[in-house]
XYZ file of C-alpha atoms in Angstrom:
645
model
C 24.472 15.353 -18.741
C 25.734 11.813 -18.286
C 29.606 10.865 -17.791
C 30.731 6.895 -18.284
C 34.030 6.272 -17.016
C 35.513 3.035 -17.911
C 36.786 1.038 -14.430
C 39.848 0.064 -15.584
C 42.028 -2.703 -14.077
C 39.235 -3.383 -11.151
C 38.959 -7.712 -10.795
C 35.800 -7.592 -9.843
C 34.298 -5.091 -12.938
C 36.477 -6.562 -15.740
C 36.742 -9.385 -17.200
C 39.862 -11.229 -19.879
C 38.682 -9.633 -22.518
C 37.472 -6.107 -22.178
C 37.011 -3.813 -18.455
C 32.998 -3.222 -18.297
C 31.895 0.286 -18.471
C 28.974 1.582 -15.752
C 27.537 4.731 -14.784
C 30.079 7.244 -12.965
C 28.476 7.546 -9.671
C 30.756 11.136 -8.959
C 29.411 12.429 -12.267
C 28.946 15.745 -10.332
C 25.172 15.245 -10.809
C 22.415 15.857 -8.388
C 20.361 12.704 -8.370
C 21.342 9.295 -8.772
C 23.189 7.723 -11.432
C 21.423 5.796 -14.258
C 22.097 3.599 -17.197
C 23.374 5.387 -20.704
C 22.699 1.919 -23.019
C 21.320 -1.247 -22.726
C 25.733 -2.306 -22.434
C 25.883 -0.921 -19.474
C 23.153 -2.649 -17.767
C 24.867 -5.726 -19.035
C 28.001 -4.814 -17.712
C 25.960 -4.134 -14.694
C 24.639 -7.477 -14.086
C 27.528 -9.702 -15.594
C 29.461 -7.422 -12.119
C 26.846 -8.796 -9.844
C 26.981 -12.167 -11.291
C 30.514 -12.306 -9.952
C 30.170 -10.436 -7.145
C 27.311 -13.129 -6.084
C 29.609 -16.191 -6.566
C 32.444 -14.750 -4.502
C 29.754 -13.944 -1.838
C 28.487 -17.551 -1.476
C 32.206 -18.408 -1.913
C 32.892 -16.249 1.569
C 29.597 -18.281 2.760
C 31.201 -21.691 2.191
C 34.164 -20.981 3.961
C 32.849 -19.859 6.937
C 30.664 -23.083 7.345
C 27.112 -21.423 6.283
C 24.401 -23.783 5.432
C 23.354 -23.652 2.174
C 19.483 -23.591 3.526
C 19.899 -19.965 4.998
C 20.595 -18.685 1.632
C 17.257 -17.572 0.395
C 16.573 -15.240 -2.620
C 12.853 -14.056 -2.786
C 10.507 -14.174 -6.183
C 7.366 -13.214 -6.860
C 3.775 -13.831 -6.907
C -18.034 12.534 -13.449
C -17.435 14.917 -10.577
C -15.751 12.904 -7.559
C -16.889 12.776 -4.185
C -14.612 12.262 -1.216
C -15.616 9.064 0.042
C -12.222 7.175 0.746
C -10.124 7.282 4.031
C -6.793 8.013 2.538
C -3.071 8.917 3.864
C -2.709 12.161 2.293
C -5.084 14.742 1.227
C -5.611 14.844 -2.381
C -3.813 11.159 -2.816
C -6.592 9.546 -3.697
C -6.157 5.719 -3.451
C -7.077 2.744 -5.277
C -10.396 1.330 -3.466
C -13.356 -0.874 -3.850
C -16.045 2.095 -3.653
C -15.970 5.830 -5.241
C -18.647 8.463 -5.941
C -20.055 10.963 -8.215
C -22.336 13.724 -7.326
C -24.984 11.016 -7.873
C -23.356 7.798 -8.365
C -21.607 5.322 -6.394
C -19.283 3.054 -8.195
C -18.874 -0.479 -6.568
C -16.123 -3.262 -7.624
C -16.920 -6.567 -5.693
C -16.005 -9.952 -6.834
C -14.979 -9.088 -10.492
C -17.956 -6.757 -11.692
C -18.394 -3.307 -11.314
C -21.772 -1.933 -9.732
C -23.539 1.323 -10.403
C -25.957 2.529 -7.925
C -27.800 5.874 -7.887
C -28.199 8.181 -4.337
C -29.028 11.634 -5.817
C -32.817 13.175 -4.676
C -33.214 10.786 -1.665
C -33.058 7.337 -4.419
C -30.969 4.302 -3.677
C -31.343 2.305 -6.291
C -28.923 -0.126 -8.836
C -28.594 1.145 -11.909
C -26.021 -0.639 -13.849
C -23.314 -3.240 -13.732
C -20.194 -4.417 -15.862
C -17.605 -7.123 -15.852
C -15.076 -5.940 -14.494
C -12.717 -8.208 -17.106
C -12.802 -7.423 -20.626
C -15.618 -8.790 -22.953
C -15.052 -12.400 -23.756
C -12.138 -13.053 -22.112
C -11.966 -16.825 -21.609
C -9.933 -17.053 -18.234
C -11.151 -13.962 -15.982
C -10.329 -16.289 -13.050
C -6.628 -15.391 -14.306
C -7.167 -12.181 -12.846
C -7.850 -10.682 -9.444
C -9.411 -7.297 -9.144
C -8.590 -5.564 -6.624
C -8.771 -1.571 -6.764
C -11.017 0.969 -8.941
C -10.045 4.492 -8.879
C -12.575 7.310 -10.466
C -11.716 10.759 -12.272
C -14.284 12.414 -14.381
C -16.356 10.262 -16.157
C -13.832 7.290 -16.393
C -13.613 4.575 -14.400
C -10.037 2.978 -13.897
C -9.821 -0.682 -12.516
C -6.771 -2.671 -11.785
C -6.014 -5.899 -11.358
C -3.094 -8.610 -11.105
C -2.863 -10.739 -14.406
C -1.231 -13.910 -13.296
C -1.634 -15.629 -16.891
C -0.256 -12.725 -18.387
C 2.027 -11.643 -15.360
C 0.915 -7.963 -15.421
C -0.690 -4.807 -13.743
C -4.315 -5.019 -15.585
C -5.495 -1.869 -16.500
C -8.834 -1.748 -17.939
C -11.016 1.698 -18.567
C -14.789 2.202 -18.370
C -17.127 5.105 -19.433
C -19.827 6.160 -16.700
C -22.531 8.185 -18.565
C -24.572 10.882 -16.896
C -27.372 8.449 -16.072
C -25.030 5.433 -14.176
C -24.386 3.006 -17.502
C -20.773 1.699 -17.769
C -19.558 1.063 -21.420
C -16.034 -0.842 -21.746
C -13.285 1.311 -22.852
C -10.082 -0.938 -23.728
C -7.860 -3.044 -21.681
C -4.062 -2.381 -21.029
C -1.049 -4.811 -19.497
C 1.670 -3.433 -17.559
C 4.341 -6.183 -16.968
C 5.206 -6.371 -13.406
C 5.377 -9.011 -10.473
C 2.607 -9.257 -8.240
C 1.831 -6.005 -6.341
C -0.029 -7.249 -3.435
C 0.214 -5.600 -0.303
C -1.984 -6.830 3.394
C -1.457 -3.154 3.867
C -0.599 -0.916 0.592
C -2.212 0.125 -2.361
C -1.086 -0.332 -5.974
C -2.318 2.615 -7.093
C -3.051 6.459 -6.797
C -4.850 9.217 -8.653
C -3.114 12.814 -8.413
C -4.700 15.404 -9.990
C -6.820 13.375 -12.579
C -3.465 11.233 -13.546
C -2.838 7.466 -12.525
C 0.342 6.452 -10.719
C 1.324 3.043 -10.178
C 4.203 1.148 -8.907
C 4.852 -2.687 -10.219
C 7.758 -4.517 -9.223
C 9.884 -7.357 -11.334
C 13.215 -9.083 -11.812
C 16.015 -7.109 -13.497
C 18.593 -9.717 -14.896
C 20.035 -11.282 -18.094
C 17.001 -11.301 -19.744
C 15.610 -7.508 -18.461
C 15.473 -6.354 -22.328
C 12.363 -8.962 -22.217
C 11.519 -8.407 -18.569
C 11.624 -4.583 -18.997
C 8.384 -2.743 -18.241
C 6.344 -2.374 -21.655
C 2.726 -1.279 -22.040
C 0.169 -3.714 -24.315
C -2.921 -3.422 -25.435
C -5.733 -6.072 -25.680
C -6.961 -6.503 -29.038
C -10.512 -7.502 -29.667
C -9.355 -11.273 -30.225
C -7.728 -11.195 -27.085
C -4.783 -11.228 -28.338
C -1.947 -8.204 -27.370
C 0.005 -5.264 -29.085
C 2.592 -3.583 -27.424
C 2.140 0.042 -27.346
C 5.180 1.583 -25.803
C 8.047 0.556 -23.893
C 6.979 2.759 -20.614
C 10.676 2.545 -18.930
C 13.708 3.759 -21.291
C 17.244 2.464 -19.915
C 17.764 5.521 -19.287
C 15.132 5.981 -16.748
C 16.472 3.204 -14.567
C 19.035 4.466 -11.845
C 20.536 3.603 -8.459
C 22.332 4.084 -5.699
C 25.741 5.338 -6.241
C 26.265 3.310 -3.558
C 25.438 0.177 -5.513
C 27.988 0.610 -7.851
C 31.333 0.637 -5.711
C 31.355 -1.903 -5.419
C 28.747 -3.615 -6.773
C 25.566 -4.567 -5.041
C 24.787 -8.439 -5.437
C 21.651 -8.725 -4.692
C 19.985 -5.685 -6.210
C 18.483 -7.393 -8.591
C 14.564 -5.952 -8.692
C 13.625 -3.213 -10.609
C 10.744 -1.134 -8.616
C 8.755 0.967 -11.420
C 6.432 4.086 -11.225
C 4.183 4.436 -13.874
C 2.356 7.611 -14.375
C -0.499 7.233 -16.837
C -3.005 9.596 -18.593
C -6.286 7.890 -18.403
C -8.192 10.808 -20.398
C -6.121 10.190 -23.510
C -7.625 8.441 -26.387
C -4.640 5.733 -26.042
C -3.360 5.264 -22.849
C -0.331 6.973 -22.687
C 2.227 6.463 -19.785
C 5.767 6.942 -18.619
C 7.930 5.497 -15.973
C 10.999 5.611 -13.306
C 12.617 3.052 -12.170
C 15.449 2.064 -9.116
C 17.031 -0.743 -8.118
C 16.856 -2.649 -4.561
C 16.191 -6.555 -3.525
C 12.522 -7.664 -3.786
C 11.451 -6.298 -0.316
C 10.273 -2.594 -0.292
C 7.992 -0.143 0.876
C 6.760 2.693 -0.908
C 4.984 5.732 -0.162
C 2.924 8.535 -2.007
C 2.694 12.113 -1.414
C 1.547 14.760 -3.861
C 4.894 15.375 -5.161
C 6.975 12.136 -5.116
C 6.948 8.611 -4.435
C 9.367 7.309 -2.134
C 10.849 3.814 -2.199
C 12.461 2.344 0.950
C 14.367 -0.920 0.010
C 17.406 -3.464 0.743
C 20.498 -2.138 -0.447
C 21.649 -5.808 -1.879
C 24.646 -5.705 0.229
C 23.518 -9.187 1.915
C 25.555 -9.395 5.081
C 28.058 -11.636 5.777
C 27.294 -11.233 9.292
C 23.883 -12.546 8.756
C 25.211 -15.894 7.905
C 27.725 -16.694 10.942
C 30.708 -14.158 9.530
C 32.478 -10.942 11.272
C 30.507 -7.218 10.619
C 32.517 -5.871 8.343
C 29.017 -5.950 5.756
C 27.129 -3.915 7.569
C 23.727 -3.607 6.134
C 22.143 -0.531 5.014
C 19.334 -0.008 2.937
C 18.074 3.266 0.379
C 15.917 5.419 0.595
C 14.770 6.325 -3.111
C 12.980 9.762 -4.011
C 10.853 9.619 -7.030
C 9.770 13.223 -8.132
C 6.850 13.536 -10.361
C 7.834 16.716 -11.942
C 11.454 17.013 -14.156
C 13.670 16.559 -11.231
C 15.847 13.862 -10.643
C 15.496 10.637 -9.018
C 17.724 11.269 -5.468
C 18.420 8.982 -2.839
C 20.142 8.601 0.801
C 22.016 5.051 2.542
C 19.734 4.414 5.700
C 19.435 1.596 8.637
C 16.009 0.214 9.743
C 13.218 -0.456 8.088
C 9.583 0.768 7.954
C 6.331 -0.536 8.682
C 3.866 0.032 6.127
C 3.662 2.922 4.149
C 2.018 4.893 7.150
C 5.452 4.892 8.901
C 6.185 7.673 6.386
C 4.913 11.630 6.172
C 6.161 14.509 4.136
C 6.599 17.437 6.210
C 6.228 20.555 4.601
C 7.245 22.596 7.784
C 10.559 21.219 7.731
C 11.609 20.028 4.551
C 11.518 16.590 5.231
C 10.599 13.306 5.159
C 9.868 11.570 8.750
C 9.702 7.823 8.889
C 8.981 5.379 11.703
C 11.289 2.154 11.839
C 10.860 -0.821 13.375
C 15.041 -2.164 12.781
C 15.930 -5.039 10.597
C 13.032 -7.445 11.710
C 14.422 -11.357 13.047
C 13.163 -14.709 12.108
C 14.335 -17.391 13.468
C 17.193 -15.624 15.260
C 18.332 -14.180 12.031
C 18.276 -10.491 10.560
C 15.764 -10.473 7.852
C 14.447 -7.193 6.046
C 11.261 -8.325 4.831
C 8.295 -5.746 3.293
C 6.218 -7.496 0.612
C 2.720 -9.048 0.710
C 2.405 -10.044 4.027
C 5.236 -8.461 5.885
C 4.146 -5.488 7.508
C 1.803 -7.657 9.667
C 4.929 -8.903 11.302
C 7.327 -6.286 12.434
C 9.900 -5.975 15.016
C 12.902 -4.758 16.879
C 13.631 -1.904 18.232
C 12.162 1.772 17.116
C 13.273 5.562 16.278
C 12.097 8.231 14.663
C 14.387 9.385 11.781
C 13.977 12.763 10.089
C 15.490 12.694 6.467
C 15.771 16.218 5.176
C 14.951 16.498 1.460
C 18.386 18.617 0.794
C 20.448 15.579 1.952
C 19.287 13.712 -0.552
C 21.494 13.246 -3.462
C 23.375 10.678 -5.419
C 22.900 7.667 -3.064
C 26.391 7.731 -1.751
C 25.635 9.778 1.272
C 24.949 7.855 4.563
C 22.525 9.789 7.021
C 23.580 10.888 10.162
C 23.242 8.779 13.243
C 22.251 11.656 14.882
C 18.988 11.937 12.634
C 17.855 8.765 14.443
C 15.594 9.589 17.599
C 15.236 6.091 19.388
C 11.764 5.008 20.504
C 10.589 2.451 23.067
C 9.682 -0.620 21.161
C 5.650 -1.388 21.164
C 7.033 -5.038 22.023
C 4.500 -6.946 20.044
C 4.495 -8.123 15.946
C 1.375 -6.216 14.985
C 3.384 -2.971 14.761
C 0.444 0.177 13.832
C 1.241 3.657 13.612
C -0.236 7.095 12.294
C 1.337 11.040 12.023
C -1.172 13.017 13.234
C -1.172 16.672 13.055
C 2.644 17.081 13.979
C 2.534 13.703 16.774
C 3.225 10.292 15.391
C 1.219 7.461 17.222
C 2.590 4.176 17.250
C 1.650 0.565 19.005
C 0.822 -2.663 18.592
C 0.535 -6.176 19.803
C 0.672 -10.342 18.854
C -2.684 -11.479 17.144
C -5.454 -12.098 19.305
C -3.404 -10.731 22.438
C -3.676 -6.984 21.744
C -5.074 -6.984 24.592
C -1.810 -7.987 27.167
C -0.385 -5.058 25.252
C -2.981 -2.355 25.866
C -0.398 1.262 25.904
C 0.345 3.717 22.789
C 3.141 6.144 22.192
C 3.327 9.252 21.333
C 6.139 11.615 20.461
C 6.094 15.450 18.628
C 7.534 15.767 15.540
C 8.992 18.765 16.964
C 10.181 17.801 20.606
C 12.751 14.739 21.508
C 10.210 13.248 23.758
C 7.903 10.185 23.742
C 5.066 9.833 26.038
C 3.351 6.317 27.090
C -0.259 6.272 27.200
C -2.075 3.800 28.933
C -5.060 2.189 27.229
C -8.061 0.394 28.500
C -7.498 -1.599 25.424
C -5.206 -2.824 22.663
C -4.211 -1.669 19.681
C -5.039 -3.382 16.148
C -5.840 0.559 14.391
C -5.218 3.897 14.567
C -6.386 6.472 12.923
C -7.346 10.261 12.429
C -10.185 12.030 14.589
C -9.869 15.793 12.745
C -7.015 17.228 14.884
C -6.929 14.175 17.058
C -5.933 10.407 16.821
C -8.131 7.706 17.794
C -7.156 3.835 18.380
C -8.741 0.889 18.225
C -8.354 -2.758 19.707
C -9.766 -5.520 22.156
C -9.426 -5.860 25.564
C -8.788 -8.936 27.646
C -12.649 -9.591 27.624
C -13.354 -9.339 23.474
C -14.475 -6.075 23.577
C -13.348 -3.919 20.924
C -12.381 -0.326 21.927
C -12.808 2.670 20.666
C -10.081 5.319 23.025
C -9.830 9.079 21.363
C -6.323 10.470 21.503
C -6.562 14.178 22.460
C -3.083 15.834 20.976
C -2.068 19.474 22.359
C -0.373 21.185 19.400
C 1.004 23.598 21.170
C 2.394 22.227 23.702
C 2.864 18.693 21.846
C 1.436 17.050 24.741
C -1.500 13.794 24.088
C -3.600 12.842 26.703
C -5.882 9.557 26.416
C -9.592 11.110 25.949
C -13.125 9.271 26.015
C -13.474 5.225 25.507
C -15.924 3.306 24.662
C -16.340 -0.660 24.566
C -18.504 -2.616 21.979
C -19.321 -5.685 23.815
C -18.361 -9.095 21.775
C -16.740 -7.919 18.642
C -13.673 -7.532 16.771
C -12.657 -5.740 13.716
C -14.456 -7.164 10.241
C -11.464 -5.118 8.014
C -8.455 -4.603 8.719
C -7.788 -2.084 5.800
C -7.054 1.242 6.329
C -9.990 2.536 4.528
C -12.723 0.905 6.006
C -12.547 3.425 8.846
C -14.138 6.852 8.296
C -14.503 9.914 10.206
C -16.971 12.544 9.619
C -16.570 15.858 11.134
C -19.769 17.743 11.756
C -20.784 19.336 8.682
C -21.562 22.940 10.738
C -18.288 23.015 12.498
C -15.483 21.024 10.880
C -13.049 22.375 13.502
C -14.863 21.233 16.655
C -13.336 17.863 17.238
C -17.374 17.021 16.740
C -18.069 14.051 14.408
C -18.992 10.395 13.744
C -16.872 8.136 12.635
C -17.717 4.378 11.674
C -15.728 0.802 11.391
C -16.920 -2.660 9.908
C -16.982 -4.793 12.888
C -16.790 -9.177 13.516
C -19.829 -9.942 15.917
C -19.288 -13.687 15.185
C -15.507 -13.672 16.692
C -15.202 -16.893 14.746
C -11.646 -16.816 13.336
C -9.287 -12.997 13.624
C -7.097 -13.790 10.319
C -10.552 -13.412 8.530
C -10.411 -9.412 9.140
C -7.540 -9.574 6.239
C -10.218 -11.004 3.832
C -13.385 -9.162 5.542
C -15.525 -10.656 7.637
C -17.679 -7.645 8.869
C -21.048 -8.354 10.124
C -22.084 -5.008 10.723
C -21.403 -1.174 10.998
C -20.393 0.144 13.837
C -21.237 4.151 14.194
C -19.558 6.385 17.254
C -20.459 9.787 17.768
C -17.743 12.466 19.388
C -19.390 15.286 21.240
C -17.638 17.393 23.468
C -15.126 14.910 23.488
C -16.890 12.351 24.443
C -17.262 9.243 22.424
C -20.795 7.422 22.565
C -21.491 4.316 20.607
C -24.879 5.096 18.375
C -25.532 2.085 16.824
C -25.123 -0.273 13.627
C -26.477 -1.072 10.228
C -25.843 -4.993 9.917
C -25.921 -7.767 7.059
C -28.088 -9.907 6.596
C -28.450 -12.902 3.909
C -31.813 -13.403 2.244
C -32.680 -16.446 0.311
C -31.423 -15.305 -2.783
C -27.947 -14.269 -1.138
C -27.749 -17.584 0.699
C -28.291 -19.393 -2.423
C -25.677 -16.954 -4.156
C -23.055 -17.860 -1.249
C -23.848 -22.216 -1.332
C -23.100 -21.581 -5.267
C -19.666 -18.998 -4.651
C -18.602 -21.850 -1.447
C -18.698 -24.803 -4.366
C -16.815 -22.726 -7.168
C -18.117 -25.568 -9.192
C -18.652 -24.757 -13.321
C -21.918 -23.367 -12.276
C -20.939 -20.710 -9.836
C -21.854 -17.004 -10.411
C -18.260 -15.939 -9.432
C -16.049 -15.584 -12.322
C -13.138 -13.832 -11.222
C -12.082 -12.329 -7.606
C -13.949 -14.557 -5.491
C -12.277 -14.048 -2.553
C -12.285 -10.935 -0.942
C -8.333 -9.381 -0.740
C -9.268 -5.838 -0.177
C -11.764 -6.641 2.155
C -15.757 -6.166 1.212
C -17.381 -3.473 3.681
C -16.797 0.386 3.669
C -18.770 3.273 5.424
C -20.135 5.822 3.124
C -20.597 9.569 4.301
C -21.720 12.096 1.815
C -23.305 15.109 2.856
C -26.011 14.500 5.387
C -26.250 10.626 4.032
C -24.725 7.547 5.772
C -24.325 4.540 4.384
C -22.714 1.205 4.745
C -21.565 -1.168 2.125
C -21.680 -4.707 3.168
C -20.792 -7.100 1.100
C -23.617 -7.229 -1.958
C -25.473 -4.867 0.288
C -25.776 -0.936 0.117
C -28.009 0.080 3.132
C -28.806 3.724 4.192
C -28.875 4.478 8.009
C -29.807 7.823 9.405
C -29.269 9.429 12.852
C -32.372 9.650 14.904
C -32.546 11.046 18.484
C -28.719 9.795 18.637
C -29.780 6.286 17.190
C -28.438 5.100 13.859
C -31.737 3.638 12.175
C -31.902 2.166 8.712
C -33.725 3.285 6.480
C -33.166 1.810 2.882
C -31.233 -1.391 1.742
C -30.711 -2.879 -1.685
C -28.755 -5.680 -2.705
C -27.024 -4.442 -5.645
C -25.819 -7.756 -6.836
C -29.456 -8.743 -7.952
């Protein structure tokens, strides 16, 4: 049911000739309100245009410089080999497996290599672009994701400015055959920390920003196909209007500076033409989402813009929305917040309770100057001070609801940019530190989800990761010295106690990826529960440069074991270049007309991932796959390819 009232006599909604019309936010409906017709989202926008020009008018009189007035744009049977956020989540990465395969995407192609009876061997590769595409370097290709026998890889189309969605067919014996090519319009995705994508249950979700204004009946999201000229059909219009809501609170009054549209696309990739549909909310450019196996959740600006940011009194007071994006038939809900979150691990579903936790760090500062920022780069730099806020799911509604103050549990602030934090269990870890000093910031906290307590745990290192060890957490950093630590965090949940376990220090190195899933952790295969396992991290033995972790810069594997506790280092499998691979780099370092690189040169995603499957190790390191084994407590290698031959 959808009621449209017609805001009568309002100055700021009507204009000389005829009052707008806009969604009733007290429609007596559950979720938020949306859009009826495409005249209402006109309405809708003509109302912020004005409410925008009396803002800057407010701005003017209270002596604002113009320069502080910034609006942001844009720029076959699966193993479980990824380190993801939530179980069964799978995310977008740059390595999957098969039962025998592994499926590689480095540098624009995609790589087949065969493990099954003891072989490691290439069997296949693919462009990763579709056949004779004349600008591939248009595109950057950045995640694959796997389910069944089709092979999903997506990249950012700046020429076309859209989500790239191209399908492959992996036969029984490793060949890849190319399937079709699809175009989802959206802004750039990129996240230093997030994914683009997920697989649920054999179906692909994705989530593309873009600009919603006067021209969003061209801008609106809109499926195409490639044709084999290269030319483009549109298949569907993914979004309807009336899948695009909001906050009720962005309609009384109107919010001026809600002016992106943040999209969830749900796509059948088994279909003979892909087939998708989509949700949509409203917020500013900066957001943070989050994916668990029911929902996506979408943490944004409310578009209020402060007055006070800009030298006026606080009667603006920011808030920002929390979206909740169901992916069965329920409705799109939402809650006003305060705060922002990290990355999307500052969020976890809680099926115990009914709700949704989320770690915040407050509005972040720049220059003296409140600023909510959470796109590309963002997360690397957060600050201010911390809590713990508990949403339950039945307070979500309409949008017009404000959550209690008293859902906010304040936290000590980790006092350094490079905020990192991890739910573990039913304990949230959190800490962090400025780039290259982790180390004059070596503590961690730790509070229960359950008890209004936070405990400080002193580190014999920093902290640039953390992570899951089984029922434990684990973090990693350097010290004062360069060494990178490895420190297990032992978590009582019972008692919802942590206690800082073993350490160990790797002498002269740094971390070579600084994505969440280049870190794995193995449990032992004959007792999962144990707290027994090894666990493995690309590593920076050249400690040339620490930004180059964003782009990977691993020079080897490092492998830990945990037994009894205790953490032991047992070794690495390293890179190394032979002739043909230097020769390969000199020609990727010139980019010239003759280079082998066509698309994706540079690494974004990072290059090196551990590999466990079954009893097998392996590390992938850059062009190289190489197989170590355990021996006497020593990781030795045994087999190394270069698939990229």
């Amino acid at each position: 049911m959808r009621i449209v009232k017609a805001l009568a006599g309002s100055a700021l909604l009507c204009g000389l000739a005829a009052c707008a019309s806009l969604p009733d936010p007290e429609r007596g409906r559950i979720g938020i309100p949306t859009f009826a017709n495409g005249e209402e989202i006109d309405a809708y926008i003509a109302a912020q245009r004005r409410a925008r020009k009396a803002f800057y008018k407010r701005l003017r009189k209270a002596g604002a410089p113009d320069d502080r007035i910034i609006v942001t744009g844009a720029r076959a049977e699966e193993v479980s080999i990824t380190n993801v956020q939530e179980a069964g989540v799978d995310e977008g990465g740059i390595v999957k497996a098969t039962g025998e395969h592994l499926v590689i995407l480095r540098r624009g192609k995609v790589y087949v290599a065969r493990y099954a009876d003891g072989a490691l061997e290439k069997v296949s590769s693919i462009d990763a672009f579709p056949p004779s595409d004349p600008n591939p370097d248009d595109t950057w290709y950045d995640e694959m994701l796997l389910s069944g026998d089709t092979v999903t890889v997506i990249g950012y189309s700046y020429g076309g400015g859209a989500t790239e969605i191209s399908r492959f067919r992996l036969s029984d014996a490793g060949a890849l055959s190319y399937l079709d090519t699809y175009y989802l319009s959206s802004y750039d995705y990129y996240s230093s920390r997030n994914y683009a994508t997920r697989m649920i249950d054999g179906e692909l979700f994705t989530y593309s920003p873009g600009e919603f204004d006067e021209d969003w009946r061209e801008d609106l999201p809109q499926l195409e196909r490639r044709l084999e000229d290269g030319t483009r059909e549109r298949v569907e219009v993914t979004l309807k209007v009336e899948d695009i809501g909001l906050s009720a609170a962005q309609l009384e009054p109107v919010a001026p500076f809600a002016t992106h549209l943040h999209t969830f696309t749900r796509c059948d990739v088994f279909a003979p033409q892909l087939t998708c549909s989509a949700r949509a909310v409203l917020g500013t450019r900066s957001a943070e989402y989050y994916f668990s196996r029911e929902a996506a959740y979408l943490w944004t600006e409310e578009g209020r813009q402060t007055f006070r940011r800009y030298g006026g009194d606080n009667e603006d007071r920011e808030r920002h929305v929390l979206y909740r994006i169901p992916f069965g038939g329920s409705e799109t809900e939402a809650i006003r917040v305060s705060g922002a979150p990290v990355d999307q691990f500052s969020f976890h579903e809680d099926e115990e309770t009914d709700s949704l936790f989320v770690l915040t760090a407050g509005d972040f500062t720049f220059s003296g100057t409140p600023w909510f920022g959470l796109t590309m780069w963002d997360s690397e730099f957060s600050d201010g001070p911390s809590a713990l806020v508990q949403i339950p799911l039945g307070e979500l509604g309409n949008g017009a609801g404000i959550l209690s103050p008293a859902r906010f549990r304040p936290l000590p602030s980790p006092g350094g940019w490079r905020v990192q934090n991890r739910f573990v269990g039913r304990h949230l870890l959190y800490g962090g530190g400025d780039y290259d000093d982790e180390g004059e910031t070596p503590q961690l906290y730790v509070t229960p989800l359950d008890a209004p307590w936070v405990q400080r745990i002193d580190l014999p290192h920093g902290v640039s990761r953390l992570d899951r060890l089984g029922a434990d957490g684990v973090a990693v950093g350097q010290d004062g010295e360069r060494r990178l630590g490895f420190s297990a965090i032992e978590l009582n949940a019972s008692s919802g106690s942590a206690k800082l376990g073993s350490t160990s220090l790797l002498p002269a190195a740094d971390e070579g990826e600084n994505r969440s899933q280049a870190f794995f952790w193995r449990p032992d295969p004959s007792d999962p529960d144990s707290g027994n396992g090894v666990m493995a991290l690309p590593v920076d033995k050249e400690l040339e440069n620490s930004n180059f972790e964003f782009l990977g810069s691993a020079t080897a594997m490092a492998f830990l074991a945990r037994d009894n506790g205790e953490l032991t280092q047992i070794g690495e499998l390293g890179t190394y270049p032979d002739e043909w691979a230097l020769a390969q780099a000199e020609k990727l370092e010139a980019l010239d007309e003759e280079g082998e690189c066509q698309a994706s040169c540079v690494d974004w995603y990072g290059n090196a991932r551990p590999i466990f499957i079954g009893e097998r190790i392996f590390a992938l390191m850059g062009d190289q796959l190489v197989e170590g084994r355990i021996e006497a407590g020593v990781m030795r290698e045994i087999k190394r390819i270069n698939f990229a031959r």
